[in-house]
Protein backbone atom coordinates (compact mmCIF):
# COMPACT_ATOMS: atom_id res chain seq x y z
CA UNK A 1 16.67 17.44 -7.09
CA UNK A 2 12.91 17.94 -6.29
CA UNK A 3 10.90 19.50 -3.64
CA UNK A 4 9.72 15.98 -2.62
CA UNK A 5 12.53 14.65 -0.95
CA UNK A 6 12.02 13.05 2.22
CA UNK A 7 8.21 12.58 1.83
CA UNK A 8 6.88 8.99 2.25
CA UNK A 9 5.09 7.54 -0.77
CA UNK A 10 1.48 6.94 -0.72
CA UNK A 11 -0.24 5.92 -3.80
CA UNK A 12 -3.69 7.43 -2.72
CA UNK A 13 -2.10 10.77 -1.92
CA UNK A 14 -0.26 10.57 -5.30
CA UNK A 15 -3.42 9.66 -7.25
CA UNK A 16 -5.20 12.80 -5.60
CA UNK A 17 -2.36 14.93 -6.73
CA UNK A 18 -2.71 13.42 -10.48
CA UNK A 19 -6.46 14.41 -10.17
CA UNK A 20 -5.45 17.99 -9.20
CA UNK A 21 -2.84 18.05 -11.99
CA UNK A 22 -5.67 16.97 -14.38
CA UNK A 23 -7.69 19.92 -13.43
CA UNK A 24 -4.99 22.48 -13.29
CA UNK A 25 -4.70 24.93 -16.20
CA UNK A 26 -2.11 24.60 -19.02
CA UNK A 27 -1.05 27.10 -21.54
CA UNK A 28 -1.78 26.94 -25.11
CA UNK A 29 1.38 28.48 -26.21
CA UNK A 30 4.58 29.75 -24.85
CA UNK A 31 8.15 28.63 -23.91
CA UNK A 32 8.94 25.70 -21.46
CA UNK A 33 9.93 26.59 -17.99
CA UNK A 34 10.92 24.78 -14.91
CA UNK A 35 9.89 26.20 -11.37
CA UNK A 36 11.51 25.53 -8.01
CA UNK A 37 10.64 25.84 -4.52
CA UNK A 38 11.45 29.47 -3.46
CA UNK A 39 13.23 28.40 -0.35
CA UNK A 40 15.31 25.62 -1.65
CA UNK A 41 15.29 25.97 -5.36
CA UNK A 42 14.36 22.11 -5.87
CA UNK A 43 12.28 21.34 -8.77
CA UNK A 44 8.27 21.57 -8.28
CA UNK A 45 6.78 21.96 -11.69
CA UNK A 46 7.49 22.19 -15.44
CA UNK A 47 5.07 23.79 -17.80
CA UNK A 48 4.87 24.23 -21.57
CA UNK A 49 2.76 24.69 -24.45
CA UNK A 50 -0.09 22.34 -23.70
CA UNK A 51 1.47 20.43 -20.44
CA UNK A 52 2.38 20.42 -16.81
CA UNK A 53 4.82 18.23 -15.27
CA UNK A 54 5.25 17.55 -11.41
CA UNK A 55 7.20 15.49 -9.16
CA UNK A 56 5.28 13.09 -6.87
CA UNK A 57 7.89 11.17 -4.97
CA UNK A 58 11.79 11.32 -4.80
CA UNK A 59 13.84 8.30 -3.46
CA UNK A 60 16.90 8.53 -1.39
CA UNK A 61 20.23 9.56 -2.89
CA UNK A 62 22.10 6.51 -4.36
CA UNK A 63 25.51 7.90 -3.29
CA UNK A 64 27.77 4.87 -2.34
CA UNK A 65 24.93 2.40 -3.43
CA UNK A 66 25.89 -0.49 -5.42
CA UNK A 67 24.18 -3.82 -6.60
CA UNK A 68 22.17 -5.42 -5.14
CA UNK A 69 20.91 -2.26 -3.28
CA UNK A 70 20.88 -0.33 -6.42
CA UNK A 71 18.73 -2.83 -8.05
CA UNK A 72 16.49 -2.96 -4.98
CA UNK A 73 16.14 1.14 -5.32
CA UNK A 74 15.18 0.57 -9.08
CA UNK A 75 12.62 -2.07 -8.30
CA UNK A 76 11.39 0.17 -5.36
CA UNK A 77 10.74 2.95 -7.81
CA UNK A 78 9.14 0.99 -10.45
CA UNK A 79 6.82 -0.57 -7.78
CA UNK A 80 5.73 2.92 -6.63
CA UNK A 81 4.99 3.67 -10.27
CA UNK A 82 3.29 0.57 -10.61
CA UNK A 83 1.04 0.87 -7.40
CA UNK A 84 -0.21 4.32 -8.56
CA UNK A 85 -0.71 3.31 -12.07
CA UNK A 86 -2.86 0.46 -10.92
CA UNK A 87 -4.94 3.19 -8.95
CA UNK A 88 -5.34 5.06 -12.05
CA UNK A 89 -6.16 1.91 -14.10
CA UNK A 90 -9.21 1.51 -11.98
CA UNK A 91 -10.37 5.25 -12.86
CA UNK A 92 -9.44 5.34 -16.48
CA UNK A 93 -9.05 1.72 -17.76
CA UNK A 94 -5.80 0.09 -18.87
CA UNK A 95 -2.69 2.41 -19.42
CA UNK A 96 -0.39 2.09 -22.61
CA UNK A 97 3.25 2.44 -22.81
CA UNK A 98 4.94 5.24 -24.79
CA UNK A 99 8.60 4.58 -25.23
CA UNK A 100 11.06 7.38 -24.70
CA UNK A 101 14.23 5.76 -26.30
CA UNK A 102 13.73 7.35 -29.79
CA UNK A 103 13.05 10.86 -28.72
CA UNK A 104 15.78 10.59 -26.06
CA UNK A 105 18.50 9.27 -28.58
CA UNK A 106 17.45 12.10 -30.95
CA UNK A 107 17.82 14.62 -28.14
CA UNK A 108 21.03 13.42 -26.89
CA UNK A 109 22.26 13.70 -30.37
CA UNK A 110 21.39 17.44 -30.63
CA UNK A 111 18.18 16.96 -32.70
CA UNK A 112 15.25 18.82 -31.69
CA UNK A 113 12.43 16.84 -29.84
CA UNK A 114 8.62 18.04 -28.94
CA UNK A 115 8.83 20.42 -26.14
CA UNK A 116 6.95 17.88 -23.63
CA UNK A 117 9.74 15.41 -24.27
CA UNK A 118 12.44 17.87 -23.77
CA UNK A 119 10.90 19.19 -20.43
CA UNK A 120 10.81 15.63 -19.25
CA UNK A 121 14.53 15.06 -20.34
CA UNK A 122 15.79 18.30 -18.66
CA UNK A 123 14.43 16.85 -15.45
CA UNK A 124 16.23 13.63 -16.10
CA UNK A 125 12.89 11.59 -16.59
CA UNK A 126 14.04 9.25 -19.24
CA UNK A 127 11.72 6.31 -18.31
CA UNK A 128 8.98 5.07 -20.64
CA UNK A 129 5.54 6.58 -20.17
CA UNK A 130 2.46 5.12 -18.66
CA UNK A 131 -0.31 6.96 -20.46
CA UNK A 132 -4.03 7.22 -20.09
CA UNK A 133 -6.07 9.49 -22.44
CA UNK A 134 -8.12 11.13 -23.39
CA UNK A 135 -9.51 11.49 -19.67
CA UNK A 136 -11.67 14.38 -18.16
CA UNK A 137 -11.39 15.51 -14.64
CA UNK A 138 -14.68 13.50 -14.17
CA UNK A 139 -13.15 10.51 -15.69
CA UNK A 140 -15.07 11.23 -19.05
CA UNK A 141 -13.04 11.35 -22.43
CA UNK A 142 -14.55 13.91 -24.21
CA UNK A 143 -12.59 17.18 -24.28
CA UNK A 144 -10.18 15.38 -22.11
CA UNK A 145 -6.57 15.45 -21.47
CA UNK A 146 -3.80 12.62 -21.49
CA UNK A 147 -1.99 11.78 -18.21
CA UNK A 148 1.27 9.97 -17.85
CA UNK A 149 3.62 8.72 -15.11
CA UNK A 150 7.19 8.12 -15.47
CA UNK A 151 10.55 7.37 -13.21
CA UNK A 152 13.89 8.60 -13.86
CA UNK A 153 17.04 9.79 -12.35
CA UNK A 154 19.97 11.70 -13.50
CA UNK A 155 23.25 9.85 -12.67
CA UNK A 156 24.58 7.20 -10.62
CA UNK A 157 24.09 9.16 -7.19
CA UNK A 158 20.92 10.98 -7.82
CA UNK A 159 17.77 9.62 -6.34
CA UNK A 160 14.94 8.00 -8.42
CA UNK A 161 12.04 10.45 -9.09
CA UNK A 162 8.27 9.35 -9.92
CA UNK A 163 6.61 12.29 -11.89
CA UNK A 164 3.12 12.75 -13.49
CA UNK A 165 2.30 14.98 -16.37
CA UNK A 166 -0.97 16.28 -17.93
CA UNK A 167 -1.25 17.39 -21.51
CA UNK A 168 -3.86 18.88 -23.58
CA UNK A 169 -2.48 17.06 -26.64
CA UNK A 170 -2.09 13.41 -27.44
CA UNK A 171 0.83 11.95 -25.72
CA UNK A 172 2.13 9.39 -28.23
CA UNK A 173 5.60 8.33 -29.43
CA UNK A 174 6.67 10.44 -32.39
CA UNK A 175 6.77 8.86 -35.86
CA UNK A 176 10.09 7.76 -36.83
CA UNK A 177 10.89 7.61 -33.07
CA UNK A 178 13.24 4.55 -34.04
CA UNK A 179 14.71 6.13 -36.95
CA UNK A 180 18.32 7.33 -37.56
CA UNK A 181 19.28 10.50 -35.55
């Protein structure tokens, strides 16, 4: 899954990593690519035109897990996202939600979606985005970037993954996102 497997979640550490991500370079153009740990091949980074996506935390595999433990795992992942989002809210103000159901349905139906959304879906990050922006690495908005968090997982046995992204372009739900495929 990701190179973050087995690491304990710490909201302050994750917030520091989001700050580093905010200051990291993004390519203006070029293809989308995912990178993996050289030793394990586990996902470490996705980059594309104007964005970077990184995993911040990976939960335990859900092999053989059913309700109510399944619900507990989902709630724990959502709680981690929310605790990190609260830290970021204190830095950049309240977040807004960008739903991904429209782009996801189009992508699943074989229609093209923006490269950022395609990169999220390629890593099984299907959860709605909590978005701040524009913000700067010093917290200022002029010339800033957009930051987002999401949680997802690929199938019944896969662990939950919390990821962050930075974009030099607005992160918004595409127009017509609820329209027909």
